[in-house]
């Protein structure tokens, strides 16, 4: 992914979630910011971080005023494991502390410039981009107890002062699975 374009406004959207309701930045944001994540069910990078991601999003919401939303933009015809029913099962299995929405047209991924799963976009209370980095340095490896919580630390900075860290390391993961047009 490209480096953080500080101050870029969050593109708006409204997409269906497995809970049967539409969600977007307006409904998912917290009083101090918003984390927009592009994830999917099948990616080994997402699978490897999901437990830590759920933990961090829950803590950011409950203690730092940062809301989160996850967007699934992959081509579900080519990757049926990422389908809506499978998204619902994953949301229930992990008791996700954020809406998990389907970007079937892939327009939201294009508007954000998302390129991989996972891909993170952290916004301040004014919905200005402040973080475009990774969760931590483990990639798809097993978590290490000493791994820095880079995303969490960045978003706590955003919550406290409205600005993300100057130094950010891009996320790594599977490429988004674009539909043939």
CSV table of C-alpha atoms in Angstrom, one decimal:
chain,number,residue,atom,x,y,z
A,1,UNK,CA,0.0,0.0,0.0
A,2,UNK,CA,1.0,3.6,-0.5
A,3,UNK,CA,2.1,5.8,2.4
A,4,UNK,CA,-0.4,7.8,4.5
A,5,UNK,CA,-1.9,10.8,2.7
A,6,UNK,CA,-2.3,12.8,5.9
A,7,UNK,CA,-5.6,14.8,6.0
A,8,UNK,CA,-7.3,13.0,3.2
A,9,UNK,CA,-11.1,12.8,4.0
A,10,UNK,CA,-12.8,9.5,4.5
A,11,UNK,CA,-14.9,8.6,1.5
A,12,UNK,CA,-18.5,8.0,2.5
A,13,UNK,CA,-20.4,4.8,1.9
A,14,UNK,CA,-23.3,2.8,3.1
A,15,UNK,CA,-23.0,-1.0,2.7
A,16,UNK,CA,-25.0,-4.0,3.9
A,17,UNK,CA,-23.8,-6.0,6.9
A,18,UNK,CA,-24.5,-9.6,7.9
A,19,UNK,CA,-26.7,-8.2,10.6
A,20,UNK,CA,-29.2,-7.1,7.9
A,21,UNK,CA,-28.5,-3.3,8.4
A,22,UNK,CA,-26.5,-0.8,6.3
A,23,UNK,CA,-23.3,0.6,7.8
A,24,UNK,CA,-20.8,3.3,6.9
A,25,UNK,CA,-18.4,5.8,8.4
A,26,UNK,CA,-21.2,7.9,9.9
A,27,UNK,CA,-22.7,4.9,11.9
A,28,UNK,CA,-19.4,3.2,12.7
A,29,UNK,CA,-17.2,6.2,13.8
A,30,UNK,CA,-16.5,6.9,17.5
A,31,UNK,CA,-16.2,10.3,19.1
A,32,UNK,CA,-12.4,10.4,18.5
A,33,UNK,CA,-12.0,8.6,15.2
A,34,UNK,CA,-12.7,5.8,12.8
A,35,UNK,CA,-10.7,2.8,11.6
A,36,UNK,CA,-11.7,1.5,8.2
A,37,UNK,CA,-10.3,-2.0,7.5
A,38,UNK,CA,-10.4,-4.0,4.3
A,39,UNK,CA,-10.4,-7.7,5.2
A,40,UNK,CA,-11.8,-11.0,4.0
A,41,UNK,CA,-12.5,-14.5,5.2
A,42,UNK,CA,-10.0,-16.5,3.1
A,43,UNK,CA,-6.7,-14.5,3.4
A,44,UNK,CA,-4.1,-16.2,5.5
A,45,UNK,CA,-2.8,-12.8,6.7
A,46,UNK,CA,-6.3,-11.8,8.0
A,47,UNK,CA,-6.7,-15.2,9.6
A,48,UNK,CA,-3.4,-14.8,11.4
A,49,UNK,CA,-4.3,-11.4,12.9
A,50,UNK,CA,-8.0,-11.7,13.5
A,51,UNK,CA,-7.8,-12.5,17.2
A,52,UNK,CA,-5.5,-9.5,17.8
A,53,UNK,CA,-7.5,-7.3,15.5
A,54,UNK,CA,-10.7,-8.0,17.4
A,55,UNK,CA,-8.9,-7.4,20.7
A,56,UNK,CA,-7.5,-4.0,19.5
A,57,UNK,CA,-10.8,-2.8,18.0
A,58,UNK,CA,-12.7,-3.7,21.1
A,59,UNK,CA,-10.2,-1.8,23.3
A,60,UNK,CA,-10.0,1.2,20.9
A,61,UNK,CA,-13.9,1.4,21.0
A,62,UNK,CA,-14.3,0.8,24.8
A,63,UNK,CA,-11.4,2.9,26.1
A,64,UNK,CA,-10.3,5.4,23.3
A,65,UNK,CA,-13.4,6.5,21.4
A,66,UNK,CA,-12.4,5.0,18.1
A,67,UNK,CA,-15.0,3.1,16.1
A,68,UNK,CA,-14.2,0.5,13.4
A,69,UNK,CA,-15.8,-1.0,10.3
A,70,UNK,CA,-14.5,-3.8,8.2
A,71,UNK,CA,-15.1,-3.9,4.4
A,72,UNK,CA,-15.0,-7.0,2.3
A,73,UNK,CA,-14.4,-6.1,-1.3
A,74,UNK,CA,-13.2,-9.3,-3.0
A,75,UNK,CA,-14.9,-10.9,-6.0
A,76,UNK,CA,-17.1,-13.4,-4.2
A,77,UNK,CA,-17.9,-15.4,-7.4
A,78,UNK,CA,-14.2,-16.2,-7.7
A,79,UNK,CA,-13.7,-16.5,-3.9
A,80,UNK,CA,-16.9,-18.0,-2.4
A,81,UNK,CA,-15.3,-18.3,1.0
A,82,UNK,CA,-15.7,-14.5,1.1
A,83,UNK,CA,-19.4,-14.6,0.4
A,84,UNK,CA,-22.1,-12.9,2.5
A,85,UNK,CA,-23.2,-16.0,4.4
A,86,UNK,CA,-19.6,-16.8,5.2
A,87,UNK,CA,-19.1,-13.2,6.4
A,88,UNK,CA,-22.1,-13.6,8.7
A,89,UNK,CA,-20.6,-16.8,10.1
A,90,UNK,CA,-17.2,-15.2,10.7
A,91,UNK,CA,-18.9,-12.2,12.4
A,92,UNK,CA,-20.8,-14.5,14.7
A,93,UNK,CA,-17.9,-16.8,15.4
A,94,UNK,CA,-15.6,-14.0,16.5
A,95,UNK,CA,-18.3,-11.7,18.0
A,96,UNK,CA,-16.8,-8.9,15.9
A,97,UNK,CA,-16.9,-5.5,17.8
A,98,UNK,CA,-17.4,-3.7,14.4
A,99,UNK,CA,-19.7,-4.0,11.4
A,100,UNK,CA,-18.4,-6.3,8.6
A,101,UNK,CA,-19.9,-5.0,5.3
A,102,UNK,CA,-19.9,-6.3,1.8
A,103,UNK,CA,-18.6,-4.0,-1.0
A,104,UNK,CA,-20.0,-6.1,-3.8
A,105,UNK,CA,-19.4,-3.4,-6.5
A,106,UNK,CA,-15.9,-2.8,-5.2
A,107,UNK,CA,-16.5,0.9,-5.4
A,108,UNK,CA,-15.6,1.5,-1.8
A,109,UNK,CA,-12.2,-0.3,-2.2
A,110,UNK,CA,-11.5,1.9,-5.2
A,111,UNK,CA,-12.5,5.1,-3.4
A,112,UNK,CA,-10.2,4.3,-0.5
A,113,UNK,CA,-7.4,3.0,-2.7
A,114,UNK,CA,-7.3,-0.3,-0.9
A,115,UNK,CA,-4.9,-2.8,-2.4
A,116,UNK,CA,-4.6,-5.7,0.0
A,117,UNK,CA,-6.2,-7.6,2.9
A,118,UNK,CA,-5.7,-6.5,5.5
A,119,UNK,CA,-5.5,-2.8,4.6
A,120,UNK,CA,-6.0,-0.2,7.4
A,121,UNK,CA,-7.1,3.4,7.2
A,122,UNK,CA,-7.2,5.3,10.5
A,123,UNK,CA,-9.1,8.6,10.6
A,124,UNK,CA,-9.3,11.2,13.4
A,125,UNK,CA,-12.6,12.7,14.7
A,126,UNK,CA,-12.8,15.0,11.7
A,127,UNK,CA,-12.5,11.9,9.4
A,128,UNK,CA,-9.1,13.0,8.1
A,129,UNK,CA,-6.6,10.2,7.3
A,130,UNK,CA,-3.9,9.8,10.0
A,131,UNK,CA,-2.8,6.2,9.6
A,132,UNK,CA,-2.1,3.8,6.7
A,133,UNK,CA,0.0,1.1,8.2
A,134,UNK,CA,0.0,-2.4,9.5
A,135,UNK,CA,-1.4,-4.1,12.6
A,136,UNK,CA,2.1,-5.2,13.7
A,137,UNK,CA,5.2,-6.8,12.2
A,138,UNK,CA,4.1,-10.4,12.4
A,139,UNK,CA,2.5,-10.7,8.9
A,140,UNK,CA,0.9,-14.1,8.7
A,141,UNK,CA,3.3,-15.6,11.3
A,142,UNK,CA,2.2,-16.6,14.8
A,143,UNK,CA,2.0,-13.6,17.1
A,144,UNK,CA,5.0,-12.8,19.3
A,145,UNK,CA,4.5,-11.6,22.9
A,146,UNK,CA,6.9,-8.7,22.3
A,147,UNK,CA,5.4,-7.5,19.0
A,148,UNK,CA,4.6,-3.8,19.0
A,149,UNK,CA,0.9,-3.1,18.6
A,150,UNK,CA,1.5,-0.5,15.8
A,151,UNK,CA,-2.1,0.0,14.7
A,152,UNK,CA,-3.3,0.2,18.2
A,153,UNK,CA,-0.6,2.6,19.3
A,154,UNK,CA,-1.2,4.8,16.2
A,155,UNK,CA,-4.9,5.0,16.8
A,156,UNK,CA,-4.5,5.8,20.5
A,157,UNK,CA,-2.3,8.8,19.3
A,158,UNK,CA,-5.1,9.8,16.9
A,159,UNK,CA,-7.7,9.5,19.8
A,160,UNK,CA,-5.5,11.6,22.1
A,161,UNK,CA,-4.4,14.4,19.7
A,162,UNK,CA,-6.0,13.9,16.3
A,163,UNK,CA,-2.7,13.1,14.6
A,164,UNK,CA,-1.1,9.8,13.7
A,165,UNK,CA,2.6,8.9,13.9
A,166,UNK,CA,4.9,10.3,11.3
A,167,UNK,CA,6.6,6.9,10.8
A,168,UNK,CA,4.3,4.2,9.5
A,169,UNK,CA,5.0,0.8,7.9
A,170,UNK,CA,2.6,-0.3,5.2
A,171,UNK,CA,0.5,-3.3,5.7
A,172,UNK,CA,1.2,-6.6,3.9
A,173,UNK,CA,-1.3,-9.2,2.8
A,174,UNK,CA,-3.1,-10.8,-0.1
A,175,UNK,CA,-4.0,-8.5,-3.0
A,176,UNK,CA,-7.6,-7.5,-3.4
A,177,UNK,CA,-9.4,-9.9,-5.7
A,178,UNK,CA,-10.8,-7.6,-8.4
A,179,UNK,CA,-13.7,-8.7,-10.5
A,180,UNK,CA,-13.0,-8.8,-14.2
A,181,UNK,CA,-14.7,-5.9,-15.9
